[in-house]
Amino acid sequence: MDYARPDALVSTTWLASRLNAPDVRVVDGSFYLPAQKRNPRQEYVNQHIPGAVFFDIDEIADTSSPLPHMLPSPEKFSARVRKLGLGDGSKIVVYDTTPMLGATRVWWMFRAMGHKDVSVLDGGLTKWMAEGHPVTDDPTPPRDRHFTARLDNTLVRSLDDVRGLIDSRREQIVDARAANRFRGEAPEPRPGLRSGHMPGAFNLPYNDLIDPSTGTMLSADKLAARIAASGIDPARKVTASCGSGVSACVVALGLYLTGAPEAAIYDGSWTEWGGRADTPIVTGS
């Protein structure tokens, strides 16, 4: 069984054979939580796929928001990616150093900004290097390219949107956090947040969609089985949430690959919802 929409993933073999193609742009979207004490930009400087540019999720963001790495305005997004040489007509391939986390967030950001020709490198830098493909510390010279950003509002949800969804059940809310955090049994890694989940939400931990031995997405049939086991109706639209809007994008990618309606991301996610006193929260499964 093949993916219903295979365009969202490319293999290491596919990329290796097209590394010098004029219309292919490679992006390092690596991201770490503060507690991991790793610097993705420095790691990119030390080694990256030849020709790749670094996409900083924390900087290409609405930095005026108190919430982390919120989606920036189309104007800011366009200005930043233009300077990275990512333009209209480019096939953008995003990779990272963790299984799918940063790369899927960048994939979703480009789609939310209207650029649909974007894919995730399946297995990321780890698989790329394990297979002996090249890396370099040579800087990639900047080449400004024109980028047109048009916000696709069907792919982004706000706090008020999610409040409405809880009442209307018009879309399914899917929480990508670990099951013990979803149930409210484990504390949140960010201080000051309440524990639990939104009323009526389904739990589909993002790492349940990734093969732990390879860091690649599960096969199409296994993806469909995991989604079904979570209770989600694959024919209905999903709004995905997580801790801060990053791992929810793994769920969005999994749903996209299976042919489900394209998921929206609740950008504030649990950092916003669990950080307020006026949002409804339930615990248990």
XYZ file of C-alpha atoms in Angstrom:
285
model
C 0.000 0.000 0.000
C 1.490 3.327 -1.124
C 0.969 6.739 0.436
C -2.086 8.524 -0.957
C -0.036 11.745 -1.228
C 3.635 10.722 -1.552
C 4.770 14.222 -2.581
C 5.346 15.265 1.052
C 8.284 12.874 1.542
C 11.475 12.324 -0.425
C 14.007 9.573 0.173
C 17.717 10.061 0.778
C 18.352 8.347 -2.569
C 16.029 10.791 -4.354
C 17.794 13.792 -2.849
C 21.296 12.442 -3.430
C 20.564 12.141 -7.153
C 19.202 15.713 -7.360
C 21.506 17.606 -5.020
C 22.732 19.854 -7.837
C 19.390 20.284 -9.584
C 18.779 24.011 -10.201
C 15.199 23.952 -8.910
C 15.869 21.976 -5.683
C 16.593 23.894 -2.467
C 17.684 22.036 0.691
C 16.812 23.393 4.129
C 18.051 22.369 7.582
C 15.083 22.885 9.896
C 16.580 21.277 13.006
C 15.014 22.309 16.299
C 15.573 21.438 19.955
C 13.702 22.194 23.145
C 15.632 24.418 25.584
C 16.100 21.514 28.005
C 18.073 19.622 25.346
C 20.814 22.277 25.515
C 21.797 21.840 21.860
C 22.351 24.621 19.346
C 20.874 23.707 15.951
C 22.442 26.669 14.155
C 25.938 25.770 15.400
C 25.401 22.130 14.465
C 24.377 23.298 10.983
C 27.583 25.365 10.718
C 29.620 22.302 11.737
C 28.005 19.964 9.208
C 25.119 20.108 6.777
C 24.022 18.694 3.457
C 25.923 20.547 0.692
C 23.987 23.606 -0.457
C 21.595 23.580 2.515
C 20.517 26.755 4.297
C 19.473 26.969 7.954
C 15.847 27.792 8.786
C 15.613 29.089 12.364
C 12.123 28.247 13.680
C 12.627 30.539 16.679
C 13.661 33.534 14.537
C 11.400 33.125 11.486
C 8.529 33.605 13.893
C 6.287 36.222 15.467
C 8.902 37.311 17.985
C 6.483 39.903 19.456
C 4.348 37.060 20.844
C 5.046 35.766 24.364
C 4.488 32.272 22.972
C 7.395 30.366 21.375
C 7.959 30.219 17.589
C 4.502 31.381 16.536
C 3.855 31.680 12.793
C 5.124 35.082 11.572
C 3.273 37.459 9.284
C 3.433 36.638 5.563
C 5.595 39.763 5.128
C 8.222 38.631 7.635
C 8.163 35.049 6.356
C 8.638 36.215 2.782
C 11.500 38.564 3.706
C 13.370 35.884 5.667
C 13.061 33.005 3.197
C 13.877 35.282 0.257
C 17.249 35.993 1.891
C 17.779 32.240 2.255
C 17.396 31.838 -1.511
C 14.058 30.055 -1.214
C 11.804 31.388 -3.915
C 8.748 30.796 -6.041
C 9.268 27.820 -8.347
C 11.676 26.052 -5.982
C 11.226 22.468 -4.854
C 12.045 22.780 -1.138
C 13.337 19.728 0.752
C 13.551 20.074 4.534
C 15.579 17.830 6.834
C 16.487 17.827 10.510
C 18.622 15.984 13.045
C 15.740 14.644 15.149
C 13.096 12.321 13.769
C 10.894 14.697 11.791
C 10.265 17.370 14.446
C 11.741 20.572 13.041
C 11.427 19.467 9.426
C 7.667 18.892 9.627
C 7.178 22.289 11.290
C 9.032 23.991 8.418
C 7.060 21.853 5.920
C 3.799 23.054 7.482
C 4.966 26.685 7.616
C 5.681 26.733 3.883
C 2.308 25.153 3.135
C 0.570 27.632 5.454
C 2.290 30.428 3.514
C 1.001 29.075 0.211
C 4.122 27.261 -1.053
C 2.965 23.693 -1.649
C 6.059 22.297 -3.422
C 7.789 21.313 -0.180
C 8.823 17.886 1.127
C 10.466 16.351 4.184
C 13.617 14.234 3.843
C 12.539 10.861 5.229
C 14.931 9.870 8.013
C 16.665 13.249 8.044
C 20.369 13.911 8.443
C 20.895 10.780 10.548
C 19.822 8.452 7.736
C 21.608 10.608 5.132
C 24.935 10.286 6.963
C 24.446 6.613 7.878
C 24.214 5.861 4.152
C 27.454 7.719 3.437
C 25.984 10.713 1.632
C 28.088 13.903 1.802
C 28.050 16.615 4.450
C 30.124 19.777 4.558
C 30.985 22.740 6.743
C 31.255 25.028 3.712
C 28.889 28.010 4.052
C 26.103 28.225 1.485
C 26.350 31.622 -0.263
C 23.093 33.606 0.028
C 21.163 34.174 -3.193
C 18.084 36.353 -2.883
C 15.046 34.958 -4.683
C 11.520 36.285 -4.941
C 9.037 34.531 -2.651
C 5.307 35.197 -2.630
C 3.646 34.408 0.714
C -0.123 33.966 0.817
C -1.460 32.795 4.176
C -3.709 29.731 3.923
C -6.100 30.247 6.829
C -7.424 26.684 6.556
C -4.123 25.404 8.014
C -3.857 27.601 11.156
C -6.048 27.705 14.266
C -6.059 30.246 17.109
C -7.166 29.977 20.735
C -10.632 31.288 19.862
C -10.891 28.888 16.929
C -10.159 25.942 19.228
C -12.670 27.154 21.830
C -15.256 27.095 19.050
C -14.218 23.628 17.894
C -14.678 22.197 21.389
C -18.272 23.411 21.342
C -19.133 22.666 17.708
C -17.053 19.486 17.157
C -16.769 20.722 13.563
C -13.166 19.511 13.482
C -11.426 16.801 15.478
C -8.822 18.033 17.962
C -5.801 15.726 18.041
C -3.091 16.085 20.692
C 0.388 14.901 19.647
C 1.907 14.894 23.147
C 2.922 11.735 24.997
C 0.036 9.774 26.522
C 1.054 10.460 30.128
C 1.078 14.220 29.488
C -2.267 13.989 27.673
C -3.808 12.189 30.668
C -2.333 14.738 33.072
C -0.155 12.164 34.845
C 3.198 13.716 33.906
C 4.179 17.351 34.452
C 4.621 19.598 31.456
C 8.269 20.346 30.553
C 7.490 24.075 30.463
C 6.951 25.504 33.973
C 3.642 27.062 34.929
C 1.396 24.988 32.682
C -1.585 22.994 33.913
C -1.717 19.287 33.031
C -4.321 17.390 31.036
C -5.960 17.927 27.652
C -8.778 19.756 25.881
C -12.273 18.281 26.268
C -13.046 15.854 23.447
C -9.459 15.704 22.147
C -7.943 12.520 20.734
C -4.389 11.483 21.604
C -1.987 10.475 18.848
C 1.598 10.814 20.145
C 3.762 12.032 17.272
C 6.495 9.439 17.806
C 3.937 6.660 17.280
C 4.058 7.654 13.594
C 7.833 7.265 13.257
C 9.813 4.039 12.905
C 12.193 4.152 15.894
C 14.848 2.054 14.138
C 15.190 4.307 11.069
C 13.674 7.680 12.029
C 11.462 7.435 8.938
C 7.684 7.752 8.728
C 5.757 4.534 9.138
C 4.590 2.793 5.989
C 1.183 3.802 4.628
C -0.688 0.826 6.073
C 0.909 1.200 9.524
C 0.177 4.938 9.511
C -3.461 4.301 8.693
C -3.673 1.660 11.452
C -2.170 4.008 14.081
C -4.539 6.809 13.105
C -7.538 4.480 13.245
C -6.473 3.069 16.624
C -6.455 6.583 18.100
C -10.172 6.950 17.361
C -9.722 9.631 14.702
C -12.122 9.576 11.751
C -9.723 9.923 8.775
C -12.490 11.391 6.616
C -12.924 14.435 8.889
C -10.642 17.449 9.250
C -8.250 17.581 12.183
C -6.786 20.451 14.165
C -3.535 19.168 15.663
C -2.021 20.453 18.896
C 1.057 19.579 20.972
C 3.350 21.382 23.427
C 4.262 24.386 21.265
C 3.077 23.683 17.722
C 6.050 21.619 16.494
C 5.333 17.903 17.011
C 1.709 18.501 15.964
C 3.145 18.966 12.469
C 4.309 15.305 12.483
C 0.649 14.334 12.921
C -0.315 16.754 10.143
C 2.242 15.117 7.836
C 1.026 11.606 8.729
C -2.576 12.554 7.973
C -1.524 14.250 4.732
C 0.323 11.144 3.540
C -2.740 8.955 4.133
C -4.962 11.234 2.056
C -6.962 12.634 4.998
C -8.183 16.246 4.801
C -5.209 18.547 5.319
C -4.852 19.229 9.046
C -4.678 22.634 10.676
C -2.212 23.392 13.480
C -3.248 25.075 16.722
C -0.204 27.300 16.771
C -0.292 28.270 20.468
C -0.866 24.625 21.446
C -0.513 23.572 25.095
C 1.893 26.405 25.945
C -1.022 28.768 25.370
C -3.943 26.559 26.441
C -2.326 25.095 29.563
C -0.844 28.453 30.537
C -4.216 30.135 30.996
C -6.700 29.935 33.852
C -9.804 30.314 31.667
C -9.438 27.314 29.333
C -11.264 24.029 30.012
C -8.987 21.085 30.819
C -9.781 17.445 31.559
C -7.553 14.618 32.782
C -7.537 10.858 32.300
C -7.929 9.030 29.011
